[in-house]
């Protein structure tokens, strides 16, 4: 196979979009973990292309709901110096409700992601006098 994948990187500061096309074999789903307490899954897609290409984007971590497979979040990894951040491993601390992500750089880096988040606040307006019950919906 000689398949290729287009990577798109948008820079909101400069309002520019950079495109690069890399061989499909340079991008791979390499790590996945499931948190059964919150019914969330995390998947790491690493870019194994040459980091010397300035248009090459680093990997990405997706969070999805195991109940309906909806994407709940996305974390873009970065290019640090001439190195692309890539995920080495996932580990969950059930007591602290934290996902630890081991990031491969010349020096190992650990990223912490909380395993809870607020999806909705009800009511959607402010009560200046107080006394209105607030419902927080989360995962």
GROMACS .gro file of C-alpha atoms in nm:
model
  139
    1UNK     CA    1   0.000   0.000   0.000
    2UNK     CA    2   0.114   0.348  -0.081
    3UNK     CA    3  -0.159   0.528   0.111
    4UNK     CA    4  -0.111   0.879   0.240
    5UNK     CA    5  -0.281   1.084   0.509
    6UNK     CA    6  -0.317   1.461   0.509
    7UNK     CA    7  -0.239   1.633   0.838
    8UNK     CA    8  -0.387   1.975   0.901
    9UNK     CA    9  -0.254   2.213   1.165
   10UNK     CA   10  -0.435   2.539   1.238
   11UNK     CA   11  -0.259   2.818   1.424
   12UNK     CA   12  -0.519   3.047   1.582
   13UNK     CA   13  -0.260   3.308   1.678
   14UNK     CA   14  -0.140   3.368   1.322
   15UNK     CA   15  -0.465   3.252   1.158
   16UNK     CA   16  -0.275   3.016   0.930
   17UNK     CA   17  -0.337   2.656   0.829
   18UNK     CA   18  -0.052   2.422   0.740
   19UNK     CA   19  -0.104   2.103   0.542
   20UNK     CA   20   0.133   1.811   0.508
   21UNK     CA   21   0.091   1.472   0.349
   22UNK     CA   22   0.267   1.177   0.509
   23UNK     CA   23   0.269   0.803   0.439
   24UNK     CA   24  -0.008   0.618   0.624
   25UNK     CA   25   0.254   0.395   0.788
   26UNK     CA   26   0.395   0.701   0.969
   27UNK     CA   27   0.074   0.745   1.170
   28UNK     CA   28  -0.050   0.482   1.407
   29UNK     CA   29  -0.291   0.408   1.688
   30UNK     CA   30  -0.040   0.289   1.940
   31UNK     CA   31  -0.204   0.308   2.282
   32UNK     CA   32  -0.554   0.275   2.420
   33UNK     CA   33  -0.697   0.258   2.772
   34UNK     CA   34  -1.050   0.233   2.912
   35UNK     CA   35  -1.178   0.382   3.236
   36UNK     CA   36  -1.470   0.161   3.339
   37UNK     CA   37  -1.568   0.391   3.628
   38UNK     CA   38  -1.654   0.678   3.391
   39UNK     CA   39  -1.719   0.473   3.074
   40UNK     CA   40  -1.453   0.672   2.892
   41UNK     CA   41  -1.183   0.552   2.658
   42UNK     CA   42  -0.859   0.720   2.553
   43UNK     CA   43  -0.665   0.652   2.237
   44UNK     CA   44  -0.323   0.785   2.133
   45UNK     CA   45  -0.246   0.837   1.765
   46UNK     CA   46   0.124   0.899   1.720
   47UNK     CA   47   0.291   1.050   1.417
   48UNK     CA   48   0.612   0.862   1.341
   49UNK     CA   49   0.712   1.081   1.044
   50UNK     CA   50   1.042   1.261   1.040
   51UNK     CA   51   1.038   1.548   1.292
   52UNK     CA   52   1.268   1.749   1.064
   53UNK     CA   53   0.965   1.840   0.851
   54UNK     CA   54   0.840   2.168   1.001
   55UNK     CA   55   0.487   2.110   0.868
   56UNK     CA   56   0.459   1.770   1.037
   57UNK     CA   57   0.214   1.766   1.326
   58UNK     CA   58   0.273   1.567   1.643
   59UNK     CA   59   0.026   1.308   1.770
   60UNK     CA   60  -0.315   1.346   1.929
   61UNK     CA   61  -0.508   1.193   2.220
   62UNK     CA   62  -0.883   1.140   2.182
   63UNK     CA   63  -1.128   1.084   2.468
   64UNK     CA   64  -1.454   0.911   2.379
   65UNK     CA   65  -1.767   0.783   2.551
   66UNK     CA   66  -1.796   0.405   2.558
   67UNK     CA   67  -2.175   0.440   2.584
   68UNK     CA   68  -2.230   0.602   2.243
   69UNK     CA   69  -1.876   0.630   2.094
   70UNK     CA   70  -1.906   1.010   2.084
   71UNK     CA   71  -1.580   1.203   2.096
   72UNK     CA   72  -1.565   1.388   2.431
   73UNK     CA   73  -1.230   1.559   2.397
   74UNK     CA   74  -0.907   1.596   2.204
   75UNK     CA   75  -0.555   1.691   2.312
   76UNK     CA   76  -0.307   1.786   2.043
   77UNK     CA   77   0.049   1.689   2.121
   78UNK     CA   78   0.325   1.934   2.033
   79UNK     CA   79   0.648   1.961   1.847
   80UNK     CA   80   0.915   2.045   2.107
   81UNK     CA   81   1.230   2.175   1.945
   82UNK     CA   82   1.296   1.924   1.668
   83UNK     CA   83   1.111   1.641   1.844
   84UNK     CA   84   0.749   1.529   1.804
   85UNK     CA   85   0.572   1.439   2.128
   86UNK     CA   86   0.454   1.078   2.116
   87UNK     CA   87   0.268   0.873   2.374
   88UNK     CA   88   0.461   0.585   2.529
   89UNK     CA   89   0.198   0.459   2.774
   90UNK     CA   90  -0.126   0.530   2.960
   91UNK     CA   91  -0.190   0.456   3.327
   92UNK     CA   92  -0.501   0.527   3.539
   93UNK     CA   93  -0.500   0.615   3.908
   94UNK     CA   94  -0.854   0.515   4.015
   95UNK     CA   95  -0.828   0.678   4.359
   96UNK     CA   96  -0.724   1.023   4.232
   97UNK     CA   97  -0.926   0.987   3.907
   98UNK     CA   98  -0.625   1.083   3.695
   99UNK     CA   99  -0.495   0.946   3.366
  100UNK     CA  100  -0.115   0.957   3.344
  101UNK     CA  101   0.030   0.983   2.995
  102UNK     CA  102   0.400   0.907   2.942
  103UNK     CA  103   0.533   1.134   2.666
  104UNK     CA  104   0.848   1.045   2.474
  105UNK     CA  105   1.094   1.330   2.429
  106UNK     CA  106   1.470   1.338   2.488
  107UNK     CA  107   1.359   1.365   2.852
  108UNK     CA  108   1.053   1.165   2.965
  109UNK     CA  109   0.750   1.381   3.047
  110UNK     CA  110   0.435   1.278   3.234
  111UNK     CA  111   0.105   1.450   3.148
  112UNK     CA  112  -0.189   1.433   3.392
  113UNK     CA  113  -0.547   1.434   3.263
  114UNK     CA  114  -0.839   1.441   3.506
  115UNK     CA  115  -1.099   1.171   3.448
  116UNK     CA  116  -1.395   1.392   3.527
  117UNK     CA  117  -1.539   1.692   3.355
  118UNK     CA  118  -1.847   1.915   3.361
  119UNK     CA  119  -2.076   1.862   3.063
  120UNK     CA  120  -2.362   2.092   3.159
  121UNK     CA  121  -2.477   2.339   3.424
  122UNK     CA  122  -2.849   2.390   3.490
  123UNK     CA  123  -3.006   2.642   3.489
  124UNK     CA  124  -2.809   2.818   3.214
  125UNK     CA  125  -2.855   3.164   3.369
  126UNK     CA  126  -2.733   3.349   3.678
  127UNK     CA  127  -2.949   3.407   3.987
  128UNK     CA  128  -2.829   3.736   4.139
  129UNK     CA  129  -3.048   3.703   4.450
  130UNK     CA  130  -2.938   3.345   4.526
  131UNK     CA  131  -3.141   3.044   4.632
  132UNK     CA  132  -3.172   2.875   4.293
  133UNK     CA  133  -3.053   2.513   4.302
  134UNK     CA  134  -2.775   2.440   4.055
  135UNK     CA  135  -2.743   2.100   3.889
  136UNK     CA  136  -2.403   1.996   3.761
  137UNK     CA  137  -2.397   1.719   3.500
  138UNK     CA  138  -2.062   1.556   3.449
  139UNK     CA  139  -1.870   1.245   3.369
   0.00000   0.00000   0.00000
